[in-house]
Tab-separated table of C-alpha atoms in Angstrom:
chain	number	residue	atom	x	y	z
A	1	UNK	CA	154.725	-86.747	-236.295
A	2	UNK	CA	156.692	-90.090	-237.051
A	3	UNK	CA	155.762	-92.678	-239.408
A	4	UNK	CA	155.130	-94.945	-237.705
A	5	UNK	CA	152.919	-92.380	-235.002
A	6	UNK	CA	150.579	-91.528	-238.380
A	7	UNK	CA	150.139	-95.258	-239.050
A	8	UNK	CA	148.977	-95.757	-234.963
A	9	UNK	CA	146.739	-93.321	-235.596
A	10	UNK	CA	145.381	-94.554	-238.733
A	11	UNK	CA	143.312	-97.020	-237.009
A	12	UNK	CA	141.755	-94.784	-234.749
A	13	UNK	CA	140.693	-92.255	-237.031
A	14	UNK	CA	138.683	-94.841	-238.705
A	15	UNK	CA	137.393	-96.354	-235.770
A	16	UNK	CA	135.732	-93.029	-234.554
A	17	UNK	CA	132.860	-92.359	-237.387
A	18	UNK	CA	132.415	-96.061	-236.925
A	19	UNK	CA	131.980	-95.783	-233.163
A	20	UNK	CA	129.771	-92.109	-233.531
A	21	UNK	CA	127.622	-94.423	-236.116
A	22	UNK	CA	126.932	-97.212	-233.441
A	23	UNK	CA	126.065	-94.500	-230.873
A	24	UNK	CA	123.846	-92.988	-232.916
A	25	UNK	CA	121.759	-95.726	-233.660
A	26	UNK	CA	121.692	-96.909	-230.113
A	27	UNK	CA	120.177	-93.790	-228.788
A	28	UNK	CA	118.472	-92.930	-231.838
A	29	UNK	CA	117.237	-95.794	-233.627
A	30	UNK	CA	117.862	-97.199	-236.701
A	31	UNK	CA	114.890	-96.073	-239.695
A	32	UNK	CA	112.313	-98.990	-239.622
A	33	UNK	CA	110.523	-99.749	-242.990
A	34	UNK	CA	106.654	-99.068	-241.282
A	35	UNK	CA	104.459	-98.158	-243.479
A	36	UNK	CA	104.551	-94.003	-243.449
A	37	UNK	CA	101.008	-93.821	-242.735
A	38	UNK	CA	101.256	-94.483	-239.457
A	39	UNK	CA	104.435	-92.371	-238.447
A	40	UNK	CA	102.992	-90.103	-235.867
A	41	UNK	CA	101.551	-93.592	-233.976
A	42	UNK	CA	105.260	-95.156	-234.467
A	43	UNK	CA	107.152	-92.406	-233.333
A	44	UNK	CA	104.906	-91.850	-230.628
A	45	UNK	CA	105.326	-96.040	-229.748
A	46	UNK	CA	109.235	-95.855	-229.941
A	47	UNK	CA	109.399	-92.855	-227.604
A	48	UNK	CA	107.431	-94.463	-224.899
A	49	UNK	CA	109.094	-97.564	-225.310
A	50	UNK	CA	112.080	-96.397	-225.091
A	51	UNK	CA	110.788	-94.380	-221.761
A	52	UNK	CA	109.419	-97.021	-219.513
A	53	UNK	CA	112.164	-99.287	-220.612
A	54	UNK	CA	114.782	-96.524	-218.874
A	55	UNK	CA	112.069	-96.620	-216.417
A	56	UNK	CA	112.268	-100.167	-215.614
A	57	UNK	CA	116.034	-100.138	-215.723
A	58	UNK	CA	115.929	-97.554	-212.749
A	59	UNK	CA	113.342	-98.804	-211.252
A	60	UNK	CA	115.053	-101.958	-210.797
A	61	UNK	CA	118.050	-100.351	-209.328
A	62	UNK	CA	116.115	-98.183	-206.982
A	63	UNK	CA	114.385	-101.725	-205.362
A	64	UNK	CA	117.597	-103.498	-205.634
A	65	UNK	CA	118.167	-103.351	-201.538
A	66	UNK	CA	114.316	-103.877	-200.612
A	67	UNK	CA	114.550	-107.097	-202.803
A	68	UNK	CA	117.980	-107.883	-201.664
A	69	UNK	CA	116.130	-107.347	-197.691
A	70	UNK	CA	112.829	-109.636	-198.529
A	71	UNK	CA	114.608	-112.107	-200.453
A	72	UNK	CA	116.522	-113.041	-197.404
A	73	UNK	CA	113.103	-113.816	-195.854
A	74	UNK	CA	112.335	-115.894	-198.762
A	75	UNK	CA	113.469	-119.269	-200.701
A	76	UNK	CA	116.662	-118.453	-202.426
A	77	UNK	CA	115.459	-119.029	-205.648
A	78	UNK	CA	112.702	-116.134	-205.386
A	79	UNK	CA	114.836	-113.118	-205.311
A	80	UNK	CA	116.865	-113.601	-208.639
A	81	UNK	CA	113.409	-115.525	-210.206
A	82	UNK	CA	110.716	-112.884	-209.282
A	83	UNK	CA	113.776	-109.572	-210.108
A	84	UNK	CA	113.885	-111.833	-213.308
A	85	UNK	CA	110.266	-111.479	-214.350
A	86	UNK	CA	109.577	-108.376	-213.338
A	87	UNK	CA	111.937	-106.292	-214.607
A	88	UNK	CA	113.771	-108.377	-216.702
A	89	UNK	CA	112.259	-107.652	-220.015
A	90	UNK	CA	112.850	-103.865	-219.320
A	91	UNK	CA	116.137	-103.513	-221.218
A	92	UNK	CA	114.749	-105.355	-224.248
A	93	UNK	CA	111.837	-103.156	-224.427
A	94	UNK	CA	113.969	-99.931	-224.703
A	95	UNK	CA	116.633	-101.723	-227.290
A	96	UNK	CA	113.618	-102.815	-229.948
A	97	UNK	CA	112.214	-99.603	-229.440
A	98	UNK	CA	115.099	-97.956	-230.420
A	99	UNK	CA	115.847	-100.716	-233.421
A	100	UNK	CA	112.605	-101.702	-234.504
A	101	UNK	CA	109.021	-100.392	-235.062
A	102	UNK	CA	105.924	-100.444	-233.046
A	103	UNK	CA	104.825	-103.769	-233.804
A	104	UNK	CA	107.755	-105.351	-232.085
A	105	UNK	CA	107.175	-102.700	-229.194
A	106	UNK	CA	103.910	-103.409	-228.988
A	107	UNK	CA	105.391	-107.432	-228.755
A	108	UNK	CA	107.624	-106.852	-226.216
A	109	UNK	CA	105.821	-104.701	-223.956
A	110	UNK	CA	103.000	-107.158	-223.453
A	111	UNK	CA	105.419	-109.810	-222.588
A	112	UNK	CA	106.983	-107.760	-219.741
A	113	UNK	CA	103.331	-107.160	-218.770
A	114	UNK	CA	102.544	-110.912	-218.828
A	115	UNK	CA	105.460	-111.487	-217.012
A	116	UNK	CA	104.845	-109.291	-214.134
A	117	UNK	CA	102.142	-111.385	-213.321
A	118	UNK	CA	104.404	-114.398	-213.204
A	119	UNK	CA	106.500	-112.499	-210.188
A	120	UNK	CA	103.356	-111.696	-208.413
A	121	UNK	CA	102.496	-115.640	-208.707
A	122	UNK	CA	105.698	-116.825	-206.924
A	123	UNK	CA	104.828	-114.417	-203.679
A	124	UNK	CA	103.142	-117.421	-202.151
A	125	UNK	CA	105.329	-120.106	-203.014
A	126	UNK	CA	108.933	-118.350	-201.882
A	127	UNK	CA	107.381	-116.506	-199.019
A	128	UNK	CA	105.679	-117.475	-195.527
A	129	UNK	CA	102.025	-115.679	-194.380
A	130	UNK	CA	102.409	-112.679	-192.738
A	131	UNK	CA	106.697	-112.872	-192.670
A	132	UNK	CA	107.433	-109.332	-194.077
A	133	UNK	CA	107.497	-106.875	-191.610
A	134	UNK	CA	106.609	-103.831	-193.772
A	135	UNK	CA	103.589	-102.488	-195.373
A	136	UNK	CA	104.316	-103.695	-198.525
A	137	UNK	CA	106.186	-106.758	-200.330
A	138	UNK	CA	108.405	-105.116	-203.015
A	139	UNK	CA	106.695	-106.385	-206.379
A	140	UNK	CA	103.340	-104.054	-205.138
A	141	UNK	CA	105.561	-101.032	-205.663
A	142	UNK	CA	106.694	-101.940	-209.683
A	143	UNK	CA	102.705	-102.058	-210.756
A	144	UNK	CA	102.522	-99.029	-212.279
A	145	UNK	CA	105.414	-99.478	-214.532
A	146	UNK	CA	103.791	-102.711	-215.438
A	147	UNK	CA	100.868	-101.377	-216.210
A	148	UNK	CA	102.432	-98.264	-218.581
A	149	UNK	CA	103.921	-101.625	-220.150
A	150	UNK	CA	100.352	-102.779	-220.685
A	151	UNK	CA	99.402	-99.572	-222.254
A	152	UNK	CA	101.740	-99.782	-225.076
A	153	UNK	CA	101.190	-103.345	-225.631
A	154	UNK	CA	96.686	-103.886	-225.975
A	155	UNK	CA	93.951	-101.366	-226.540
A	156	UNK	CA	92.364	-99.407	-223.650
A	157	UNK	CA	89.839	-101.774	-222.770
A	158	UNK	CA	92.073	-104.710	-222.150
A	159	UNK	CA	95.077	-102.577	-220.249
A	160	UNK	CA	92.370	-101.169	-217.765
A	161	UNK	CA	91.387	-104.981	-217.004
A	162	UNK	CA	94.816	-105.870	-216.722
A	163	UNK	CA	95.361	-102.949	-214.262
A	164	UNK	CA	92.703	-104.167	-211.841
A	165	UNK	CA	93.533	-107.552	-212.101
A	166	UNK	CA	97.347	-106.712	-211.160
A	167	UNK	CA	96.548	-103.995	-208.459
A	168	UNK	CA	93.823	-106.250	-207.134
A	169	UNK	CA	96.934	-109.028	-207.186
A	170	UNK	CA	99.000	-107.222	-205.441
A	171	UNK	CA	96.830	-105.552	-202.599
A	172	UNK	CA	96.129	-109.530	-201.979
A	173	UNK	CA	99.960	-109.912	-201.918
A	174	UNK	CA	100.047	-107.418	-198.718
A	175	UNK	CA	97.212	-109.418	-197.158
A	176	UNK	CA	99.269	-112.398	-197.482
A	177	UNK	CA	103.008	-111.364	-197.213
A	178	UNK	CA	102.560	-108.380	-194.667
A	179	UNK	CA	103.016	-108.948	-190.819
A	180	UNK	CA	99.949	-106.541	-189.769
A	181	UNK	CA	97.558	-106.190	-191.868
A	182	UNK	CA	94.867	-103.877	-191.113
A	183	UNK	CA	91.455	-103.505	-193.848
A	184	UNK	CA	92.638	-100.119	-194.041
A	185	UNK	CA	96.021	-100.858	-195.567
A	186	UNK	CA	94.494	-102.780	-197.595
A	187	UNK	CA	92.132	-100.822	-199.143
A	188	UNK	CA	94.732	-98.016	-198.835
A	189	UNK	CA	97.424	-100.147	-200.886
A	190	UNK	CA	94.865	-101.014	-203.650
A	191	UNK	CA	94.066	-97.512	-204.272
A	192	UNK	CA	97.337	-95.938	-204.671
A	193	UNK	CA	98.419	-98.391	-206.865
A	194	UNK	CA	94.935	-98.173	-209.157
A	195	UNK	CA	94.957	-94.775	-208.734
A	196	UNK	CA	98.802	-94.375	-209.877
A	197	UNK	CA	98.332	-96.922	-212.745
A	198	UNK	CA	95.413	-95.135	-214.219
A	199	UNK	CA	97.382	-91.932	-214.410
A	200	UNK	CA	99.835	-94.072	-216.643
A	201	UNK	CA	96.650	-95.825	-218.333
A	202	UNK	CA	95.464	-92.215	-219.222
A	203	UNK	CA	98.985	-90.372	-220.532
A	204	UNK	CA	99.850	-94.006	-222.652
A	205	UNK	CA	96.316	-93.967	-224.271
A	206	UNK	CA	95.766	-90.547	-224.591
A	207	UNK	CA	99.639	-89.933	-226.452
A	208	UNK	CA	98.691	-93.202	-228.310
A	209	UNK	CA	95.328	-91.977	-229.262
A	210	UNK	CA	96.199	-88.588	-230.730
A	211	UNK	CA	99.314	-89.799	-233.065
A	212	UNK	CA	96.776	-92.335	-234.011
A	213	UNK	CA	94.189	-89.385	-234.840
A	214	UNK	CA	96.954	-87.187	-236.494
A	215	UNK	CA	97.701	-90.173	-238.500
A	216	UNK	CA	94.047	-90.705	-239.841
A	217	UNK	CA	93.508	-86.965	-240.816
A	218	UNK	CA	96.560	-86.851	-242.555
A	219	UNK	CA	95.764	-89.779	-244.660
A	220	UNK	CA	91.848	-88.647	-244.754
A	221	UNK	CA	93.591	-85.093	-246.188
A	222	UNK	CA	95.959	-87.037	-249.003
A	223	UNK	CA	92.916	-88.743	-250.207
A	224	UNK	CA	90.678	-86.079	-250.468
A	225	UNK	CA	93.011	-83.962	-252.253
A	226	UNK	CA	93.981	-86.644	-254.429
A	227	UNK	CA	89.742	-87.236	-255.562
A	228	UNK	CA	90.009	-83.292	-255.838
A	229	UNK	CA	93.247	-83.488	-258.292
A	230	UNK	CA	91.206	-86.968	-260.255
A	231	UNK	CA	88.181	-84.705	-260.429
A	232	UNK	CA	89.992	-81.907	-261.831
A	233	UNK	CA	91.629	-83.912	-264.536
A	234	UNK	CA	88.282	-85.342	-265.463
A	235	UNK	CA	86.795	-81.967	-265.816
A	236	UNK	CA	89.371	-80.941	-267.900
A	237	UNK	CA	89.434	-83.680	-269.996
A	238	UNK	CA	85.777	-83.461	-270.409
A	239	UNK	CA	86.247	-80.351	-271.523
A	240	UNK	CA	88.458	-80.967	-273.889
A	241	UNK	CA	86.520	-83.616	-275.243
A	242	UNK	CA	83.730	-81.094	-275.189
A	243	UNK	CA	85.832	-78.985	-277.528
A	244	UNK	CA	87.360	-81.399	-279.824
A	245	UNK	CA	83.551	-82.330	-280.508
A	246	UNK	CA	82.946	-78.823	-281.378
A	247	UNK	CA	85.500	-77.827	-283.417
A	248	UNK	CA	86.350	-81.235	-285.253
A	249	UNK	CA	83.340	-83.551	-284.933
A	250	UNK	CA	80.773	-80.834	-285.648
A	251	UNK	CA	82.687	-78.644	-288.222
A	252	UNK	CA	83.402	-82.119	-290.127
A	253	UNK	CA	79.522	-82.890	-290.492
A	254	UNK	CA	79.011	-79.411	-291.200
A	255	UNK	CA	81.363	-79.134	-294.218
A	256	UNK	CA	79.818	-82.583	-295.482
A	257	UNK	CA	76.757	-81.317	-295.167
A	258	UNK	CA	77.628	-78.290	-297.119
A	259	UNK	CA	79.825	-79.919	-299.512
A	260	UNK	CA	77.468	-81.978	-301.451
A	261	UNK	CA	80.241	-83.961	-303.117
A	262	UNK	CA	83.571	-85.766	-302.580
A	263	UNK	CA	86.434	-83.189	-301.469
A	264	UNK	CA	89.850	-83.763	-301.032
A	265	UNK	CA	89.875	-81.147	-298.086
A	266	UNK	CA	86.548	-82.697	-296.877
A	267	UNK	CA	88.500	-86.254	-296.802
A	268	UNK	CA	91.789	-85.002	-294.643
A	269	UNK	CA	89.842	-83.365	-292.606
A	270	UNK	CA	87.481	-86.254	-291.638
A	271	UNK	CA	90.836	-88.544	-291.270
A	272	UNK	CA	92.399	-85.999	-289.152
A	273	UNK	CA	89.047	-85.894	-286.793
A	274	UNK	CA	88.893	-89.473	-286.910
A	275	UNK	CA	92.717	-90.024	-285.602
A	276	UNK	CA	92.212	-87.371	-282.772
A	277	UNK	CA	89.040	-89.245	-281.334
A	278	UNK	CA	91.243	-92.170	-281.488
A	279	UNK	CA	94.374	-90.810	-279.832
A	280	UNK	CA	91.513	-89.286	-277.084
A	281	UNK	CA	89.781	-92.428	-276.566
A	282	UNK	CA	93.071	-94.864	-276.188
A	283	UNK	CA	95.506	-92.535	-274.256
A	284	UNK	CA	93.454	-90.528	-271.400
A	285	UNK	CA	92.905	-92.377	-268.120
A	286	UNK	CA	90.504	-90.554	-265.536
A	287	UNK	CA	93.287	-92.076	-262.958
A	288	UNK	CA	96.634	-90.745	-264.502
A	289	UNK	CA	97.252	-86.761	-264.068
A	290	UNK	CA	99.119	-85.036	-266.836
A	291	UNK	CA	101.667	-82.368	-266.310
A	292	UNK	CA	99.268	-79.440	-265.630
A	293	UNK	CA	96.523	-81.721	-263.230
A	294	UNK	CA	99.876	-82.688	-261.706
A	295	UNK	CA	101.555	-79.583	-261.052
A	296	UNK	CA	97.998	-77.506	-259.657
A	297	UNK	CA	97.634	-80.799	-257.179
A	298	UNK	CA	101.089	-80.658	-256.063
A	299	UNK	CA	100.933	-76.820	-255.246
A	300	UNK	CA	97.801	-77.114	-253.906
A	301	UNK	CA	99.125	-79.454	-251.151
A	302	UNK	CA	102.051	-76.931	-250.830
A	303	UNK	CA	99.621	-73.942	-250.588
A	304	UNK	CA	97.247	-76.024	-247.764
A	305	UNK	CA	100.505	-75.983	-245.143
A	306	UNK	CA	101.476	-72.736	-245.699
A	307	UNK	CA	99.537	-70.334	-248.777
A	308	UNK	CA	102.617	-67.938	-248.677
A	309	UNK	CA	105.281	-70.073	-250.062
A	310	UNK	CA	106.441	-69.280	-253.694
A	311	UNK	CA	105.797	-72.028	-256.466
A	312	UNK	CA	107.299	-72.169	-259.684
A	313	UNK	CA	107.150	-74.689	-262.461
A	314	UNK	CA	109.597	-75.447	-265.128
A	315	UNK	CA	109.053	-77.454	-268.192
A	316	UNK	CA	111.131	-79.369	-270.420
A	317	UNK	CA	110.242	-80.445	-274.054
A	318	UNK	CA	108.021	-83.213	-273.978
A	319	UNK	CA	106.540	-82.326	-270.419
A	320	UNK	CA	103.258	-83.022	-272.186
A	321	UNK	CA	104.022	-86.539	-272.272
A	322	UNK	CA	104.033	-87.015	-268.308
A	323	UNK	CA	101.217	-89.226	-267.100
A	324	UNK	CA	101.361	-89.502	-263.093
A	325	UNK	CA	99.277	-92.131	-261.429
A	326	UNK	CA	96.458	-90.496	-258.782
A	327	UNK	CA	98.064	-92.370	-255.806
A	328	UNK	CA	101.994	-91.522	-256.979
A	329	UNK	CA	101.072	-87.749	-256.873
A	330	UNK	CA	99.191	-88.518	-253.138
A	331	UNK	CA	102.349	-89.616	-251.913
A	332	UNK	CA	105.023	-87.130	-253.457
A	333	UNK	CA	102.287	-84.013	-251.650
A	334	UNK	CA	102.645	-85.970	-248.413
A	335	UNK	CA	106.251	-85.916	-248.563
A	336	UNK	CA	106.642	-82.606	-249.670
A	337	UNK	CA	104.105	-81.529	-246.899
A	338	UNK	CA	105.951	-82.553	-244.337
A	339	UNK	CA	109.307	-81.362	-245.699
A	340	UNK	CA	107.316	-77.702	-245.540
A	341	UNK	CA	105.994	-78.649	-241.926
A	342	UNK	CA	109.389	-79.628	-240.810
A	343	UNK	CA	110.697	-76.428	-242.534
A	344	UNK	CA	108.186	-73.906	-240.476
A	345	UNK	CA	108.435	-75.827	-237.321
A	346	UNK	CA	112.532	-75.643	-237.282
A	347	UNK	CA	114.237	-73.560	-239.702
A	348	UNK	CA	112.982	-70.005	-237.979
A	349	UNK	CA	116.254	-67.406	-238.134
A	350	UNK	CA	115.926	-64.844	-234.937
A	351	UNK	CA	116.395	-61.241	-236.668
A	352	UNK	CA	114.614	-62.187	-240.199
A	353	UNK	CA	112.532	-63.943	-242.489
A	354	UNK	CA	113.142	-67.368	-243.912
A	355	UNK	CA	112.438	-67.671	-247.622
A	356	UNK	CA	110.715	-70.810	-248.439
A	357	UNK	CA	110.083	-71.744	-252.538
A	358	UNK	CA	109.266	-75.159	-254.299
A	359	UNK	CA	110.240	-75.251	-257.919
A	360	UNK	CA	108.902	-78.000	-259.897
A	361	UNK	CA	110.714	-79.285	-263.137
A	362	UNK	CA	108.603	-81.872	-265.718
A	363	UNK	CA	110.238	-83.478	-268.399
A	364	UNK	CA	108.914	-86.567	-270.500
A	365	UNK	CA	108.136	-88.981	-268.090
A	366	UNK	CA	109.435	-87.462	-264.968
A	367	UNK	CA	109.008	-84.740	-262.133
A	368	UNK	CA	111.505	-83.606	-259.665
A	369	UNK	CA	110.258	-81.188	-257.047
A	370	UNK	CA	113.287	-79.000	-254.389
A	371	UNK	CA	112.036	-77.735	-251.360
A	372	UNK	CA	114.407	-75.013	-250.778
A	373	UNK	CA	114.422	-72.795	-247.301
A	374	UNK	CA	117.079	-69.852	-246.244
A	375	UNK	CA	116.709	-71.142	-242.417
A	376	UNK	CA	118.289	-72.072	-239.538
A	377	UNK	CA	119.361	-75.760	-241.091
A	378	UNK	CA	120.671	-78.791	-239.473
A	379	UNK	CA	124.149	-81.336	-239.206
A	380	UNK	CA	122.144	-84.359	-241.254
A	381	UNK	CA	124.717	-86.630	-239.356
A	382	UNK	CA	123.573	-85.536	-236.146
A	383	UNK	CA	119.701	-85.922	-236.441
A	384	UNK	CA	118.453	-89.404	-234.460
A	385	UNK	CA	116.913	-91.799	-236.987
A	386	UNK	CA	114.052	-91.677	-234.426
A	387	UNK	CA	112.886	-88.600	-236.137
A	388	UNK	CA	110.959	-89.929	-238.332
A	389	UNK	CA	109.596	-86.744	-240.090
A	390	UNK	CA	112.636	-86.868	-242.525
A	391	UNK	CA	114.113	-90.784	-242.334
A	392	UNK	CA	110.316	-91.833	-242.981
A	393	UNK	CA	107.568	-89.163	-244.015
A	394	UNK	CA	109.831	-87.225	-246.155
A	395	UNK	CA	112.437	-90.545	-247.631
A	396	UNK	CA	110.632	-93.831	-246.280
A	397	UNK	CA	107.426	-92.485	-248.303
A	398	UNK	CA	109.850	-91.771	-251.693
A	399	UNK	CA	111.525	-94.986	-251.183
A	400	UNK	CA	108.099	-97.209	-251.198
A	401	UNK	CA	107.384	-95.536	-254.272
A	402	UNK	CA	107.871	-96.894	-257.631
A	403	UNK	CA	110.298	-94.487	-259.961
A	404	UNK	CA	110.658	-92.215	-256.462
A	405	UNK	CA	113.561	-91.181	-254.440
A	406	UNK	CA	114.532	-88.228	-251.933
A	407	UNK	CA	117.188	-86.579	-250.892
A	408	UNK	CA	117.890	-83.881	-248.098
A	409	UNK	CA	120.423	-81.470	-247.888
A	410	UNK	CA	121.423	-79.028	-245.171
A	411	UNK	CA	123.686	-77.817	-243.350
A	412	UNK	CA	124.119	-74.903	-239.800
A	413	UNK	CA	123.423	-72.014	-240.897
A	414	UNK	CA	123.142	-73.000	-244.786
A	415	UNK	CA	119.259	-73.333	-244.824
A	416	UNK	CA	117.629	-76.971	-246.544
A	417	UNK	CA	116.885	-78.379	-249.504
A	418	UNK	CA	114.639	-81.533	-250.224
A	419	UNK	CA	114.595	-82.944	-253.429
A	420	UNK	CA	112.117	-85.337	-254.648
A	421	UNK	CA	112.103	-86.716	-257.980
A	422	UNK	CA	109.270	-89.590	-259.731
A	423	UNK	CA	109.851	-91.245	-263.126
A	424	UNK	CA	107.124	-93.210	-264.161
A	425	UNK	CA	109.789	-96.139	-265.775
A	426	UNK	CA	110.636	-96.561	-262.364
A	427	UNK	CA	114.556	-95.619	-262.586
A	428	UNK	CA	116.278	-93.778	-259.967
């Protein structure tokens, strides 16, 4: 190749990741900063948005020619105007949903459903009684879709009100648009539509409902194991206080008693007894775990997914030292249960088994836990930021925490690993 034929393509070969990058977050979505509690609900929100707003792209081409038809019976402002409301908030609904989190879904969805309305409300002020010779005027046929709109955007009770107000609305639109109108068609119209907008009220609120339900047990199950790991330290350190009574307190008062007179043994040991009730009394807190209450609560989460895996610990000089808040070690098990969940859902080899192990180094100060699996693995640059069990359960959950961070590697073929690593001085 020529010179000036490898400068050409210079350009282009930087263009492309740039290009694959712009794809991918188009179709995919870029990772939204929601809090990770609710990631089932979110994901759950961006996938339907992202559905009915395809749906209301098509839709919209499909009734292009029946509007095209009516309008011409119309004033020639209603056909772009009433095309306008109802289906123009469509593509903006599947773009935020793709960009952004539920909130904004939720935002934009009831705005297309408000909307809708508006196009039903022109009908009798662009179109004559009884000039559409058909046995419907086109808006009747988009209610569903605007009710699956209303779905994602209000709770249950208020999207089944807004469904029979707009069905009602449009069967009244027939009455008043439709050429022969019979009580049967009528009746007929209303119930299709209800009936087909229910179906859409039920598979919206019943997706909705159970992401909302998965979310709420797994946040029930962090905080009960975290009281469980709290309890446990507070047991043991009762204990221990239990023994340094014993052996120091006791065997102090016992020596004095027995003593009778000043001893220089007698006097160190009192000082010593008196500095280790001190150092117990200004350094334990019932809501910090130390390196052993941290390690059991961490495989315990591990050993609740899946009690096979292998756990091993490794300590470094000064491990003793570590002193974990209750809610850090809540949120580094979450992560690492999901990283196991993801790990048993998609790393399963055809022909063998897939070794799974955490290993879990403490230092002074600091834990780092690797996930490590054998499996099937994964192209990281090819997974849609929409899956949110790695870009927010796993990362989003390390990144909100103070002194956390994650990191994923993997690779076809090359099995995973997930590292996540906590310092309490909050450095990365």
């Amino acid at each position: 190749m020529t010179a000036s034929g490898t400068l050409d393509s210079a350009p282009a070969r930087r263009a492309l990741p740039a290009m694959s990058q712009f794809v991918q977050r188009v179709t995919g979505g870029l990772t939204v900063a929601d809090d990770p509690a609710t990631a089932a609900y979110d994901r759950i929100m961006r996938r339907l948005g992202i559905s009915v707003g395809i749906a209301g792209i098509l839709v919209c081409c499909f009734e292009l020619p029946e509007i095209a038809e009516q309008g011409r019976l119309a004033s020639p402002w209603w056909a772009v105007v009433s095309t306008a409301l109802a289906f123009g908030w469509y593509p903006i609904i599947a773009v935020v949903s793709a960009f952004a989190g539920s909130r904004y879904v939720r935002v934009v969805s009831g705005c297309a459903a408000v909307s809708f309305l508006g196009a039903l409300a022109t009908i009798p002020f662009a179109l004559d009684p009884h000039s559409v010779d058909a046995t419907t005027v086109w808006p009747y046929r988009v209610t569903a879709l605007a009710v699956a709109a209303a779905v994602l955007a209000w709770p249950t009770r208020l999207s089944i009100t807004y469904l029979l107000v707009t069905t009602g609305s449009a069967a009244l639109s027939t009455v008043y648009t439709v050429a022969h109108v019979t009580p049967l068609l009528v009746a007929e119209n209303f119930l299709r539509a209800a009936g087909l907008a229910a179906l859409f009220v039920w598979c919206g609120t019943a997706a909705t409902g159970a992401a909302a339900r998965v979310d709420r047990e797994s946040a029930i199950a962090s905080r009960r194991a975290a009281a469980a790991a709290a309890a446990q330290a507070r047991d043991r350190e009762h204990a221990r206080f239990a023994a340094l009574i014993h052996d120091a307190v006791l065997s102090t008062l016992l020596e004095a008693s027995r003593a009778g007179a000043q001893s220089d043994v007698l006097r160190r040991q009192s000082e010593r007894t008196l500095e280790q009730l001190d150092e117990y009394s200004t350094e334990r807190d019932p809501d910090l775990l130390d390196a052993r209450s941290a390690v059991l609560f961490l495989r315990t989460a591990v050993h609740e997914v899946n009690p096979s895996i292998r756990f091993a610990t490794r300590t470094w000089p000064g491990y003793d030292d570590l002193r974990m808040p209750v809610h850090a070690a809540s949120t580094i098990a979450a992560a690492l249960s999901e990283a196991v969940r993801n790990s048993l859902r998609h790393a399963h080899v055809t022909g063998r088994e897939v070794r799974r192990t955490v290993t879990t180094t403490v230092s002074a100060g600091s834990i780092r836990i690797v996930f490590n699996d054998d499996g099937a693995g994964f192209d990281l640059a090819a997974v849609s930021a929409d899956r949110l069990g790695v870009s927010m359960s796993i990362l989003g959950r390390m990144r909100q925490l103070a002194g956390g961070s994650g990191f994923v590697e993997s690779a076809p073929g090359e099995g995973t690993t997930v590292t996540l690593v906590w310092g309490g001085d909050g450095s990365r």
